[in-house]
PDB file of C-alpha atoms and ligand atoms in Angstrom:
ATOM      1  CA  MET A   1     -45.461 -20.945 -31.413  1.00  0.00           C
ATOM      2  CA  SER A   2     -46.536 -18.712 -28.549  1.00  0.00           C
ATOM      3  CA  ASP A   3     -49.824 -16.769 -28.556  1.00  0.00           C
ATOM      4  CA  THR A   4     -47.963 -13.766 -30.026  1.00  0.00           C
ATOM      5  CA  ARG A   5     -48.290 -13.733 -33.792  1.00  0.00           C
ATOM      6  CA  ARG A   6     -44.986 -13.626 -35.611  1.00  0.00           C
ATOM      7  CA  THR A   7     -44.268 -12.345 -39.112  1.00  0.00           C
ATOM      8  CA  VAL A   8     -41.973 -14.008 -41.641  1.00  0.00           C
ATOM      9  CA  LEU A   9     -40.557 -12.327 -44.759  1.00  0.00           C
ATOM     10  CA  ILE A  10     -40.243 -14.804 -47.642  1.00  0.00           C
ATOM     11  CA  THR A  11     -38.363 -13.916 -50.837  1.00  0.00           C
ATOM     12  CA  GLY A  12     -39.219 -15.696 -54.076  1.00  0.00           C
ATOM     13  CA  ALA A  13     -42.714 -16.444 -52.760  1.00  0.00           C
ATOM     14  CA  SER A  14     -44.486 -16.205 -56.140  1.00  0.00           C
ATOM     15  CA  ALA A  15     -43.699 -19.828 -57.086  1.00  0.00           C
ATOM     16  CA  GLY A  16     -42.144 -23.143 -56.122  1.00  0.00           C
ATOM     17  CA  ILE A  17     -40.417 -23.651 -52.778  1.00  0.00           C
ATOM     18  CA  GLY A  18     -41.071 -20.059 -51.624  1.00  0.00           C
ATOM     19  CA  ALA A  19     -44.830 -20.405 -52.156  1.00  0.00           C
ATOM     20  CA  ALA A  20     -44.729 -23.810 -50.417  1.00  0.00           C
ATOM     21  CA  LEU A  21     -42.877 -22.267 -47.452  1.00  0.00           C
ATOM     22  CA  ALA A  22     -45.551 -19.560 -47.285  1.00  0.00           C
ATOM     23  CA  ARG A  23     -48.230 -22.286 -47.034  1.00  0.00           C
ATOM     24  CA  VAL A  24     -46.278 -24.067 -44.253  1.00  0.00           C
ATOM     25  CA  TYR A  25     -45.628 -20.920 -42.186  1.00  0.00           C
ATOM     26  CA  ALA A  26     -49.241 -19.730 -42.571  1.00  0.00           C
ATOM     27  CA  ALA A  27     -50.484 -23.153 -41.412  1.00  0.00           C
ATOM     28  CA  GLU A  28     -48.113 -22.906 -38.415  1.00  0.00           C
ATOM     29  CA  GLY A  29     -49.697 -19.616 -37.307  1.00  0.00           C
ATOM     30  CA  TRP A  30     -47.361 -17.020 -38.805  1.00  0.00           C
ATOM     31  CA  ASP A  31     -48.282 -13.796 -40.565  1.00  0.00           C
ATOM     32  CA  LEU A  32     -46.436 -13.288 -43.824  1.00  0.00           C
ATOM     33  CA  VAL A  33     -44.668 -10.726 -45.964  1.00  0.00           C
ATOM     34  CA  LEU A  34     -44.369 -12.167 -49.458  1.00  0.00           C
ATOM     35  CA  THR A  35     -41.994 -10.747 -52.025  1.00  0.00           C
ATOM     36  CA  ALA A  36     -40.917 -11.471 -55.629  1.00  0.00           C
ATOM     37  CA  ARG A  37     -41.123  -9.533 -58.905  1.00  0.00           C
ATOM     38  CA  ARG A  38     -44.550 -10.804 -60.071  1.00  0.00           C
ATOM     39  CA  ARG A  39     -47.416  -9.221 -58.168  1.00  0.00           C
ATOM     40  CA  ALA A  40     -50.308 -11.366 -59.487  1.00  0.00           C
ATOM     41  CA  PRO A  41     -49.166 -14.778 -58.126  1.00  0.00           C
ATOM     42  CA  LEU A  42     -48.181 -13.159 -54.805  1.00  0.00           C
ATOM     43  CA  GLU A  43     -51.642 -11.623 -54.447  1.00  0.00           C
ATOM     44  CA  ALA A  44     -53.382 -14.874 -55.409  1.00  0.00           C
ATOM     45  CA  LEU A  45     -51.334 -16.737 -52.769  1.00  0.00           C
ATOM     46  CA  ALA A  46     -51.991 -14.001 -50.196  1.00  0.00           C
ATOM     47  CA  ALA A  47     -55.757 -14.248 -50.786  1.00  0.00           C
ATOM     48  CA  ALA A  48     -55.739 -18.058 -50.522  1.00  0.00           C
ATOM     49  CA  LEU A  49     -53.677 -18.073 -47.314  1.00  0.00           C
ATOM     50  CA  THR A  50     -55.699 -15.308 -45.672  1.00  0.00           C
ATOM     51  CA  ALA A  51     -58.901 -17.241 -46.385  1.00  0.00           C
ATOM     52  CA  ALA A  52     -57.482 -20.597 -45.208  1.00  0.00           C
ATOM     53  CA  HIS A  53     -55.600 -19.481 -42.084  1.00  0.00           C
ATOM     54  CA  ASP A  54     -56.984 -16.075 -41.104  1.00  0.00           C
ATOM     55  CA  CYS A  55     -53.447 -14.661 -41.201  1.00  0.00           C
ATOM     56  CA  THR A  56     -52.229 -11.216 -42.236  1.00  0.00           C
ATOM     57  CA  VAL A  57     -50.344 -11.295 -45.526  1.00  0.00           C
ATOM     58  CA  THR A  58     -48.508  -8.294 -46.966  1.00  0.00           C
ATOM     59  CA  VAL A  59     -47.299  -8.283 -50.568  1.00  0.00           C
ATOM     60  CA  LEU A  60     -44.217  -6.233 -51.483  1.00  0.00           C
ATOM     61  CA  THR A  61     -42.830  -6.583 -55.005  1.00  0.00           C
ATOM     62  CA  ALA A  62     -39.068  -6.275 -55.423  1.00  0.00           C
ATOM     63  CA  ASP A  63     -36.426  -7.218 -57.956  1.00  0.00           C
ATOM     64  CA  LEU A  64     -33.550  -8.501 -55.835  1.00  0.00           C
ATOM     65  CA  ALA A  65     -31.152  -8.076 -58.764  1.00  0.00           C
ATOM     66  CA  ASP A  66     -31.432  -4.345 -58.004  1.00  0.00           C
ATOM     67  CA  PRO A  67     -28.638  -3.574 -55.498  1.00  0.00           C
ATOM     68  CA  ASP A  68     -30.923  -1.188 -53.563  1.00  0.00           C
ATOM     69  CA  ALA A  69     -33.782  -3.709 -53.225  1.00  0.00           C
ATOM     70  CA  PRO A  70     -32.846  -5.197 -49.800  1.00  0.00           C
ATOM     71  CA  ASP A  71     -32.585  -1.736 -48.192  1.00  0.00           C
ATOM     72  CA  ARG A  72     -35.853  -0.667 -49.835  1.00  0.00           C
ATOM     73  CA  LEU A  73     -37.607  -3.801 -48.565  1.00  0.00           C
ATOM     74  CA  VAL A  74     -36.400  -3.162 -45.011  1.00  0.00           C
ATOM     75  CA  ALA A  75     -37.466   0.495 -45.260  1.00  0.00           C
ATOM     76  CA  ASP A  76     -40.899  -0.630 -46.541  1.00  0.00           C
ATOM     77  CA  LEU A  77     -41.296  -2.982 -43.587  1.00  0.00           C
ATOM     78  CA  SER A  78     -40.535  -0.265 -41.078  1.00  0.00           C
ATOM     79  CA  ALA A  79     -42.751   2.287 -42.879  1.00  0.00           C
ATOM     80  CA  ARG A  80     -45.618  -0.209 -42.459  1.00  0.00           C
ATOM     81  CA  GLY A  81     -44.705  -0.828 -38.802  1.00  0.00           C
ATOM     82  CA  LEU A  82     -43.958  -4.485 -39.517  1.00  0.00           C
ATOM     83  CA  THR A  83     -41.559  -6.335 -37.207  1.00  0.00           C
ATOM     84  CA  VAL A  84     -40.051  -9.359 -38.874  1.00  0.00           C
ATOM     85  CA  ASP A  85     -39.260 -12.369 -36.655  1.00  0.00           C
ATOM     86  CA  GLY A  86     -38.562 -14.718 -39.544  1.00  0.00           C
ATOM     87  CA  LEU A  87     -36.562 -14.309 -42.742  1.00  0.00           C
ATOM     88  CA  ILE A  88     -36.533 -16.818 -45.578  1.00  0.00           C
ATOM     89  CA  ASN A  89     -34.002 -16.058 -48.304  1.00  0.00           C
ATOM     90  CA  ASN A  90     -35.347 -18.264 -51.069  1.00  0.00           C
ATOM     91  CA  ALA A  91     -35.405 -16.322 -54.382  1.00  0.00           C
ATOM     92  CA  GLY A  92     -33.138 -17.831 -56.993  1.00  0.00           C
ATOM     93  CA  PHE A  93     -32.501 -19.041 -60.516  1.00  0.00           C
ATOM     94  CA  SER A  94     -29.704 -20.570 -62.543  1.00  0.00           C
ATOM     95  CA  CYS A  95     -28.095 -19.919 -65.922  1.00  0.00           C
ATOM     96  CA  THR A  96     -27.149 -23.094 -67.769  1.00  0.00           C
ATOM     97  CA  ASP A  97     -25.899 -21.774 -71.103  1.00  0.00           C
ATOM     98  CA  GLY A  98     -22.245 -21.758 -70.113  1.00  0.00           C
ATOM     99  CA  PHE A  99     -20.139 -19.080 -68.462  1.00  0.00           C
ATOM    100  CA  LEU A 100     -18.907 -17.582 -71.738  1.00  0.00           C
ATOM    101  CA  ASN A 101     -22.360 -17.533 -73.347  1.00  0.00           C
ATOM    102  CA  THR A 102     -24.084 -15.787 -70.446  1.00  0.00           C
ATOM    103  CA  ASP A 103     -24.492 -12.020 -70.410  1.00  0.00           C
ATOM    104  CA  PRO A 104     -22.333 -10.570 -67.592  1.00  0.00           C
ATOM    105  CA  ALA A 105     -25.397  -8.647 -66.370  1.00  0.00           C
ATOM    106  CA  ARG A 106     -27.163 -11.992 -65.845  1.00  0.00           C
ATOM    107  CA  HIS A 107     -24.206 -13.257 -63.802  1.00  0.00           C
ATOM    108  CA  ALA A 108     -24.325 -10.082 -61.705  1.00  0.00           C
ATOM    109  CA  ALA A 109     -28.061 -10.637 -61.158  1.00  0.00           C
ATOM    110  CA  MET A 110     -27.464 -14.237 -59.999  1.00  0.00           C
ATOM    111  CA  ILE A 111     -24.895 -13.053 -57.484  1.00  0.00           C
ATOM    112  CA  ARG A 112     -27.152 -10.250 -56.212  1.00  0.00           C
ATOM    113  CA  VAL A 113     -30.330 -12.357 -55.924  1.00  0.00           C
ATOM    114  CA  MET A 114     -28.779 -15.457 -54.313  1.00  0.00           C
ATOM    115  CA  LEU A 115     -25.754 -14.068 -52.481  1.00  0.00           C
ATOM    116  CA  THR A 116     -25.682 -10.292 -51.895  1.00  0.00           C
ATOM    117  CA  ALA A 117     -29.399  -9.923 -51.084  1.00  0.00           C
ATOM    118  CA  PRO A 118     -29.494 -12.790 -48.531  1.00  0.00           C
ATOM    119  CA  VAL A 119     -26.383 -11.376 -46.815  1.00  0.00           C
ATOM    120  CA  ALA A 120     -27.869  -7.859 -46.764  1.00  0.00           C
ATOM    121  CA  LEU A 121     -31.253  -9.018 -45.455  1.00  0.00           C
ATOM    122  CA  CYS A 122     -29.627 -11.147 -42.724  1.00  0.00           C
ATOM    123  CA  ARG A 123     -27.406  -8.249 -41.705  1.00  0.00           C
ATOM    124  CA  ARG A 124     -30.317  -5.794 -41.575  1.00  0.00           C
ATOM    125  CA  LEU A 125     -32.924  -8.027 -39.904  1.00  0.00           C
ATOM    126  CA  ALA A 126     -30.942 -10.325 -37.562  1.00  0.00           C
ATOM    127  CA  PRO A 127     -29.987  -7.587 -35.019  1.00  0.00           C
ATOM    128  CA  GLY A 128     -33.665  -6.922 -34.218  1.00  0.00           C
ATOM    129  CA  MET A 129     -34.273 -10.648 -33.798  1.00  0.00           C
ATOM    130  CA  VAL A 130     -31.322 -10.942 -31.409  1.00  0.00           C
ATOM    131  CA  ALA A 131     -32.512  -7.903 -29.443  1.00  0.00           C
ATOM    132  CA  ARG A 132     -35.981  -9.480 -29.086  1.00  0.00           C
ATOM    133  CA  GLY A 133     -34.507 -12.914 -28.243  1.00  0.00           C
ATOM    134  CA  PHE A 134     -36.428 -14.696 -31.001  1.00  0.00           C
ATOM    135  CA  GLY A 135     -35.846 -15.222 -34.693  1.00  0.00           C
ATOM    136  CA  ARG A 136     -35.857 -17.715 -37.537  1.00  0.00           C
ATOM    137  CA  ILE A 137     -33.577 -17.421 -40.580  1.00  0.00           C
ATOM    138  CA  LEU A 138     -33.941 -20.062 -43.279  1.00  0.00           C
ATOM    139  CA  ASN A 139     -31.642 -19.696 -46.274  1.00  0.00           C
ATOM    140  CA  VAL A 140     -32.688 -21.825 -49.248  1.00  0.00           C
ATOM    141  CA  SER A 141     -29.412 -23.073 -50.646  1.00  0.00           C
ATOM    142  CA  SER A 142     -28.966 -26.250 -52.715  1.00  0.00           C
ATOM    143  CA  LEU A 143     -27.412 -29.677 -52.781  1.00  0.00           C
ATOM    144  CA  ALA A 144     -25.383 -28.172 -55.641  1.00  0.00           C
ATOM    145  CA  GLY A 145     -23.477 -26.194 -53.001  1.00  0.00           C
ATOM    146  CA  GLN A 146     -22.126 -29.448 -51.540  1.00  0.00           C
ATOM    147  CA  MET A 147     -21.314 -31.131 -54.842  1.00  0.00           C
ATOM    148  CA  PRO A 148     -18.188 -30.684 -56.967  1.00  0.00           C
ATOM    149  CA  ALA A 149     -18.189 -27.911 -59.569  1.00  0.00           C
ATOM    150  CA  THR A 150     -20.257 -28.318 -62.718  1.00  0.00           C
ATOM    151  CA  GLY A 151     -19.601 -26.708 -66.087  1.00  0.00           C
ATOM    152  CA  GLY A 152     -22.482 -24.932 -67.782  1.00  0.00           C
ATOM    153  CA  ASP A 153     -24.120 -23.512 -64.668  1.00  0.00           C
ATOM    154  CA  THR A 154     -20.623 -22.599 -63.510  1.00  0.00           C
ATOM    155  CA  LEU A 155     -21.536 -19.988 -60.845  1.00  0.00           C
ATOM    156  CA  TYR A 156     -24.635 -21.637 -59.377  1.00  0.00           C
ATOM    157  CA  GLY A 157     -22.868 -24.248 -57.186  1.00  0.00           C
ATOM    158  CA  PRO A 158     -20.264 -21.796 -55.815  1.00  0.00           C
ATOM    159  CA  ILE A 159     -22.977 -19.260 -54.951  1.00  0.00           C
ATOM    160  CA  LYS A 160     -24.880 -21.959 -53.061  1.00  0.00           C
ATOM    161  CA  SER A 161     -21.640 -23.161 -51.353  1.00  0.00           C
ATOM    162  CA  PHE A 162     -21.151 -19.611 -50.100  1.00  0.00           C
ATOM    163  CA  LEU A 163     -24.721 -19.426 -48.830  1.00  0.00           C
ATOM    164  CA  THR A 164     -24.522 -22.791 -47.042  1.00  0.00           C
ATOM    165  CA  LYS A 165     -21.230 -21.945 -45.357  1.00  0.00           C
ATOM    166  CA  ALA A 166     -22.189 -18.368 -44.440  1.00  0.00           C
ATOM    167  CA  THR A 167     -25.415 -19.760 -42.947  1.00  0.00           C
ATOM    168  CA  ALA A 168     -23.425 -22.209 -40.804  1.00  0.00           C
ATOM    169  CA  GLY A 169     -21.236 -19.329 -39.603  1.00  0.00           C
ATOM    170  CA  LEU A 170     -24.250 -17.223 -38.660  1.00  0.00           C
ATOM    171  CA  HIS A 171     -25.825 -20.264 -37.003  1.00  0.00           C
ATOM    172  CA  LEU A 172     -22.746 -20.571 -34.769  1.00  0.00           C
ATOM    173  CA  GLU A 173     -22.603 -16.848 -34.091  1.00  0.00           C
ATOM    174  CA  LEU A 174     -26.243 -16.630 -33.010  1.00  0.00           C
ATOM    175  CA  ARG A 175     -26.414 -19.892 -31.052  1.00  0.00           C
ATOM    176  CA  GLY A 176     -28.052 -19.272 -27.688  1.00  0.00           C
ATOM    177  CA  SER A 177     -29.600 -15.957 -28.810  1.00  0.00           C
ATOM    178  CA  GLY A 178     -33.035 -17.412 -29.596  1.00  0.00           C
ATOM    179  CA  VAL A 179     -32.400 -16.884 -33.318  1.00  0.00           C
ATOM    180  CA  HIS A 180     -32.321 -20.148 -35.276  1.00  0.00           C
ATOM    181  CA  VAL A 181     -30.332 -20.156 -38.535  1.00  0.00           C
ATOM    182  CA  THR A 182     -30.605 -22.991 -41.062  1.00  0.00           C
ATOM    183  CA  ALA A 183     -29.566 -23.705 -44.648  1.00  0.00           C
ATOM    184  CA  LEU A 184     -32.082 -25.788 -46.608  1.00  0.00           C
ATOM    185  CA  CYS A 185     -30.264 -27.739 -49.348  1.00  0.00           C
ATOM    186  CA  PRO A 186     -32.803 -29.330 -51.693  1.00  0.00           C
ATOM    187  CA  GLY A 187     -31.986 -31.659 -54.543  1.00  0.00           C
ATOM    188  CA  TYR A 188     -34.163 -31.801 -57.656  1.00  0.00           C
ATOM    189  CA  THR A 189     -37.503 -30.227 -56.755  1.00  0.00           C
ATOM    190  CA  LEU A 190     -40.620 -29.849 -58.912  1.00  0.00           C
ATOM    191  CA  THR A 191     -41.046 -26.073 -59.290  1.00  0.00           C
ATOM    192  CA  GLU A 192     -40.776 -23.492 -62.089  1.00  0.00           C
ATOM    193  CA  PHE A 193     -36.967 -23.458 -61.698  1.00  0.00           C
ATOM    194  CA  HIS A 194     -36.152 -25.701 -64.671  1.00  0.00           C
ATOM    195  CA  ASP A 195     -38.797 -23.989 -66.857  1.00  0.00           C
ATOM    196  CA  VAL A 196     -37.166 -20.638 -66.106  1.00  0.00           C
ATOM    197  CA  ASN A 197     -33.662 -21.903 -66.978  1.00  0.00           C
ATOM    198  CA  GLY A 198     -34.934 -23.734 -70.050  1.00  0.00           C
ATOM    199  CA  THR A 199     -33.844 -27.260 -69.074  1.00  0.00           C
ATOM    200  CA  ARG A 200     -37.209 -28.873 -68.250  1.00  0.00           C
ATOM    201  CA  ASP A 201     -37.085 -31.435 -71.095  1.00  0.00           C
ATOM    202  CA  GLN A 202     -33.420 -32.261 -70.528  1.00  0.00           C
ATOM    203  CA  VAL A 203     -33.653 -32.726 -66.744  1.00  0.00           C
ATOM    204  CA  SER A 204     -36.849 -34.766 -67.067  1.00  0.00           C
ATOM    205  CA  ALA A 205     -35.084 -37.067 -69.544  1.00  0.00           C
ATOM    206  CA  ALA A 206     -31.794 -37.232 -67.594  1.00  0.00           C
ATOM    207  CA  TYR A 207     -33.094 -37.721 -64.045  1.00  0.00           C
ATOM    208  CA  PRO A 208     -35.795 -40.298 -63.141  1.00  0.00           C
ATOM    209  CA  ALA A 209     -39.004 -39.380 -61.302  1.00  0.00           C
ATOM    210  CA  TRP A 210     -37.760 -40.876 -58.009  1.00  0.00           C
ATOM    211  CA  MET A 211     -35.021 -38.235 -57.858  1.00  0.00           C
ATOM    212  CA  TRP A 212     -37.590 -35.414 -57.727  1.00  0.00           C
ATOM    213  CA  GLN A 213     -39.289 -34.081 -54.605  1.00  0.00           C
ATOM    214  CA  SER A 214     -42.334 -31.880 -54.210  1.00  0.00           C
ATOM    215  CA  ALA A 215     -41.912 -28.262 -53.110  1.00  0.00           C
ATOM    216  CA  ASP A 216     -44.364 -28.920 -50.251  1.00  0.00           C
ATOM    217  CA  HIS A 217     -42.200 -31.750 -48.868  1.00  0.00           C
ATOM    218  CA  VAL A 218     -39.014 -29.668 -49.173  1.00  0.00           C
ATOM    219  CA  ALA A 219     -40.701 -26.746 -47.402  1.00  0.00           C
ATOM    220  CA  ARG A 220     -41.885 -28.903 -44.495  1.00  0.00           C
ATOM    221  CA  VAL A 221     -38.380 -30.344 -44.056  1.00  0.00           C
ATOM    222  CA  GLY A 222     -36.949 -26.795 -44.033  1.00  0.00           C
ATOM    223  CA  TYR A 223     -39.498 -25.561 -41.496  1.00  0.00           C
ATOM    224  CA  ARG A 224     -38.854 -28.461 -39.105  1.00  0.00           C
ATOM    225  CA  ALA A 225     -35.055 -28.138 -39.388  1.00  0.00           C
ATOM    226  CA  CYS A 226     -35.190 -24.407 -38.628  1.00  0.00           C
ATOM    227  CA  GLU A 227     -37.472 -24.981 -35.626  1.00  0.00           C
ATOM    228  CA  ALA A 228     -34.918 -27.562 -34.416  1.00  0.00           C
ATOM    229  CA  ASN A 229     -32.096 -25.050 -35.107  1.00  0.00           C
ATOM    230  CA  ARG A 230     -30.132 -27.392 -37.364  1.00  0.00           C
ATOM    231  CA  PRO A 231     -27.368 -25.567 -39.276  1.00  0.00           C
ATOM    232  CA  LYS A 232     -28.122 -27.447 -42.488  1.00  0.00           C
ATOM    233  CA  VAL A 233     -30.666 -29.894 -43.851  1.00  0.00           C
ATOM    234  CA  ALA A 234     -30.981 -31.795 -47.126  1.00  0.00           C
ATOM    235  CA  PRO A 235     -34.416 -33.328 -47.700  1.00  0.00           C
ATOM    236  CA  GLY A 236     -34.413 -37.100 -48.227  1.00  0.00           C
ATOM    237  CA  VAL A 237     -32.021 -40.020 -47.802  1.00  0.00           C
ATOM    238  CA  MET A 238     -30.956 -39.949 -51.445  1.00  0.00           C
ATOM    239  CA  ASN A 239     -29.879 -36.294 -51.329  1.00  0.00           C
ATOM    240  CA  ASN A 240     -27.916 -36.951 -48.135  1.00  0.00           C
ATOM    241  CA  LEU A 241     -26.142 -39.901 -49.791  1.00  0.00           C
ATOM    242  CA  LEU A 242     -25.372 -37.732 -52.831  1.00  0.00           C
ATOM    243  CA  ALA A 243     -23.890 -35.049 -50.555  1.00  0.00           C
ATOM    244  CA  LEU A 244     -21.743 -37.709 -48.855  1.00  0.00           C
ATOM    245  CA  LEU A 245     -20.396 -39.232 -52.076  1.00  0.00           C
ATOM    246  CA  PRO A 246     -17.939 -36.437 -53.026  1.00  0.00           C
ATOM    247  CA  LYS A 247     -16.475 -36.576 -49.516  1.00  0.00           C
ATOM    248  CA  LEU A 248     -15.639 -40.262 -49.964  1.00  0.00           C
ATOM    249  CA  LEU A 249     -14.201 -40.014 -53.478  1.00  0.00           C
ATOM    250  CA  PRO A 250     -10.922 -38.450 -54.607  1.00  0.00           C
ATOM    251  CA  ASP A 251     -11.592 -34.901 -55.903  1.00  0.00           C
ATOM    252  CA  ALA A 252     -10.664 -35.743 -59.502  1.00  0.00           C
ATOM    253  CA  VAL A 253     -13.061 -38.727 -59.604  1.00  0.00           C
ATOM    254  CA  ALA A 254     -15.907 -36.716 -58.044  1.00  0.00           C
ATOM    255  CA  LEU A 255     -15.296 -33.849 -60.486  1.00  0.00           C
ATOM    256  CA  ARG A 256     -15.450 -36.220 -63.470  1.00  0.00           C
ATOM    257  CA  MET A 257     -18.681 -37.830 -62.220  1.00  0.00           C
ATOM    258  CA  VAL A 258     -20.531 -34.584 -61.537  1.00  0.00           C
ATOM    259  CA  GLY A 259     -18.915 -32.676 -64.386  1.00  0.00           C
ATOM    260  CA  GLY A 260     -20.966 -34.891 -66.701  1.00  0.00           C
ATOM    261  CA  HIS A 261     -24.068 -33.019 -65.526  1.00  0.00           C
ATOM    262  CA  ALA A 262     -23.841 -30.244 -68.134  1.00  0.00           C
ATOM    263  CA  LYS A 263     -23.342 -32.785 -70.927  1.00  0.00           C
ATOM    264  CA  ARG A 264     -26.316 -34.841 -69.680  1.00  0.00           C
ATOM    265  CA  LEU A 265     -28.381 -31.687 -70.037  1.00  0.00           C
ATOM    266  CA  LYS A 266     -26.913 -31.240 -73.538  1.00  0.00           C
ATOM    267  CA  ARG A 267     -26.236 -27.576 -72.751  1.00  0.00           C
ATOM    268  CA  LEU A 268     -22.533 -27.547 -73.625  1.00  0.00           C
TER     269      LEU A 268
HETATM  270  N1  NAP B 301     -36.067 -26.534 -58.029  1.00  0.00           N
HETATM  271  C1  NAP B 301     -34.938 -27.138 -57.706  1.00  0.00           C
HETATM  272  O1  NAP B 301     -34.623 -28.239 -58.211  1.00  0.00           O
HETATM  273  C2  NAP B 301     -34.018 -26.512 -56.675  1.00  0.00           C
HETATM  274  C3  NAP B 301     -33.028 -27.339 -56.108  1.00  0.00           C
HETATM  275  C4  NAP B 301     -32.161 -26.786 -55.159  1.00  0.00           C
HETATM  276  C5  NAP B 301     -32.302 -25.475 -54.748  1.00  0.00           C
HETATM  277  N2  NAP B 301     -33.282 -24.697 -55.320  1.00  0.00           N
HETATM  278  C6  NAP B 301     -33.360 -23.299 -54.844  1.00  0.00           C
HETATM  279  O2  NAP B 301     -34.652 -23.062 -54.331  1.00  0.00           O
HETATM  280  C7  NAP B 301     -34.955 -21.667 -54.408  1.00  0.00           C
HETATM  281  C8  NAP B 301     -36.350 -21.489 -54.982  1.00  0.00           C
HETATM  282  O3  NAP B 301     -36.354 -21.983 -56.308  1.00  0.00           O
HETATM  283  P1  NAP B 301     -37.596 -22.770 -56.914  1.00  0.00           P
HETATM  284  O4  NAP B 301     -37.124 -24.130 -57.272  1.00  0.00           O
HETATM  285  O5  NAP B 301     -38.785 -22.622 -56.058  1.00  0.00           O
HETATM  286  O6  NAP B 301     -37.742 -21.975 -58.292  1.00  0.00           O
HETATM  287  P2  NAP B 301     -38.978 -21.158 -58.929  1.00  0.00           P
HETATM  288  O7  NAP B 301     -40.217 -21.962 -58.870  1.00  0.00           O
HETATM  289  O8  NAP B 301     -38.475 -20.721 -60.269  1.00  0.00           O
HETATM  290  O9  NAP B 301     -39.108 -19.904 -57.959  1.00  0.00           O
HETATM  291  C9  NAP B 301     -38.092 -18.924 -57.899  1.00  0.00           C
HETATM  292  C10 NAP B 301     -38.593 -17.736 -57.124  1.00  0.00           C
HETATM  293  O10 NAP B 301     -37.533 -16.749 -57.102  1.00  0.00           O
HETATM  294  C11 NAP B 301     -38.074 -15.496 -57.519  1.00  0.00           C
HETATM  295  N3  NAP B 301     -37.064 -14.689 -58.179  1.00  0.00           N
HETATM  296  C12 NAP B 301     -36.286 -15.008 -59.249  1.00  0.00           C
HETATM  297  N4  NAP B 301     -35.545 -13.964 -59.641  1.00  0.00           N
HETATM  298  C13 NAP B 301     -35.860 -12.933 -58.792  1.00  0.00           C
HETATM  299  C14 NAP B 301     -35.448 -11.577 -58.696  1.00  0.00           C
HETATM  300  N5  NAP B 301     -34.578 -11.027 -59.566  1.00  0.00           N
HETATM  301  N6  NAP B 301     -35.962 -10.805 -57.715  1.00  0.00           N
HETATM  302  C15 NAP B 301     -36.861 -11.328 -56.844  1.00  0.00           C
HETATM  303  N7  NAP B 301     -37.301 -12.600 -56.898  1.00  0.00           N
HETATM  304  C16 NAP B 301     -36.813 -13.391 -57.858  1.00  0.00           C
HETATM  305  C17 NAP B 301     -39.208 -15.862 -58.478  1.00  0.00           C
HETATM  306  O11 NAP B 301     -40.203 -14.837 -58.499  1.00  0.00           O
HETATM  307  P3  NAP B 301     -40.464 -13.781 -59.690  1.00  0.00           P
HETATM  308  O12 NAP B 301     -40.146 -14.475 -60.981  1.00  0.00           O
HETATM  309  O13 NAP B 301     -41.915 -13.442 -59.517  1.00  0.00           O
HETATM  310  O14 NAP B 301     -39.556 -12.645 -59.355  1.00  0.00           O
HETATM  311  C18 NAP B 301     -39.794 -17.088 -57.785  1.00  0.00           C
HETATM  312  O15 NAP B 301     -40.713 -16.698 -56.786  1.00  0.00           O
HETATM  313  C19 NAP B 301     -33.847 -21.046 -55.271  1.00  0.00           C
HETATM  314  O16 NAP B 301     -32.928 -20.365 -54.444  1.00  0.00           O
HETATM  315  C20 NAP B 301     -33.182 -22.256 -55.935  1.00  0.00           C
HETATM  316  O17 NAP B 301     -31.822 -22.007 -56.224  1.00  0.00           O
HETATM  317  C21 NAP B 301     -34.139 -25.189 -56.260  1.00  0.00           C
END
């Protein structure tokens, strides 16, 4: 980092990987704009980070399932005179009850939060970064985006595939501009994610402790990869081997292996 203080906007900063990324960026000398729906955990995090790192932290609540939320966030930033040099699209959730059992409005919200909003925020904020010759865009995708389809959380993997591939495209497009663009593709990470989707007991029973990583570790890996301008990073050897496996196996075999996921979670 130079002496100039930079500001990073982090979505989904009220918990899990987003909160961990806020801790990493604050420790690395950035000011922060934290957003999510819940104000109380954002303000608690803002107070802790301000005290620990003497940084400026702005809290803006937003529901990214609202189609107007990205534009409102950008308008809020400019009304406050905030220039954003970093963007972390991290907010997300999954629905594991099966495609036919899930309310269509919930599907629409998944697509808006994890696909439409990241695209809109990149499109609105990247031009300023390019014009200033400096920027960092870190899109929190998932290992699920590199794995074969799974039944049960039918849309989650495809949404993350889109995000990973669109991130790689933007990475190529902005190469040499001073704007780094990276997709972070975590595997199982200890956050609120599986409490929110109601599978905590099932995933804990189905997947051993060694398969789980801490949000702090995942966040550090993401930060370093974005600083190095890598198009994509998966934290840990095991997750990289898992991502490789479907490329080595015939599609039908890979689909059968991973398709067992929903049954292991006893959701279908
Ligand atoms: N945990 C894992 O195993 C795992 C693995 C791979 C990838 N990921 C990805 O990592 C990212 C972060 O997830 P996490 O594991 O840290 O989960 P988490 O602990 O549940 O945090 C999710 C964050 O997203 C925010 N969010 C959810 N819906 C939102 C909405 N409609 N509008 C605005 N913000 C919203 C939540 O804040 P509010 O509830 O306050 O709005 C929260 O801050 C997600 O994109 C997820 O897909 C997670």
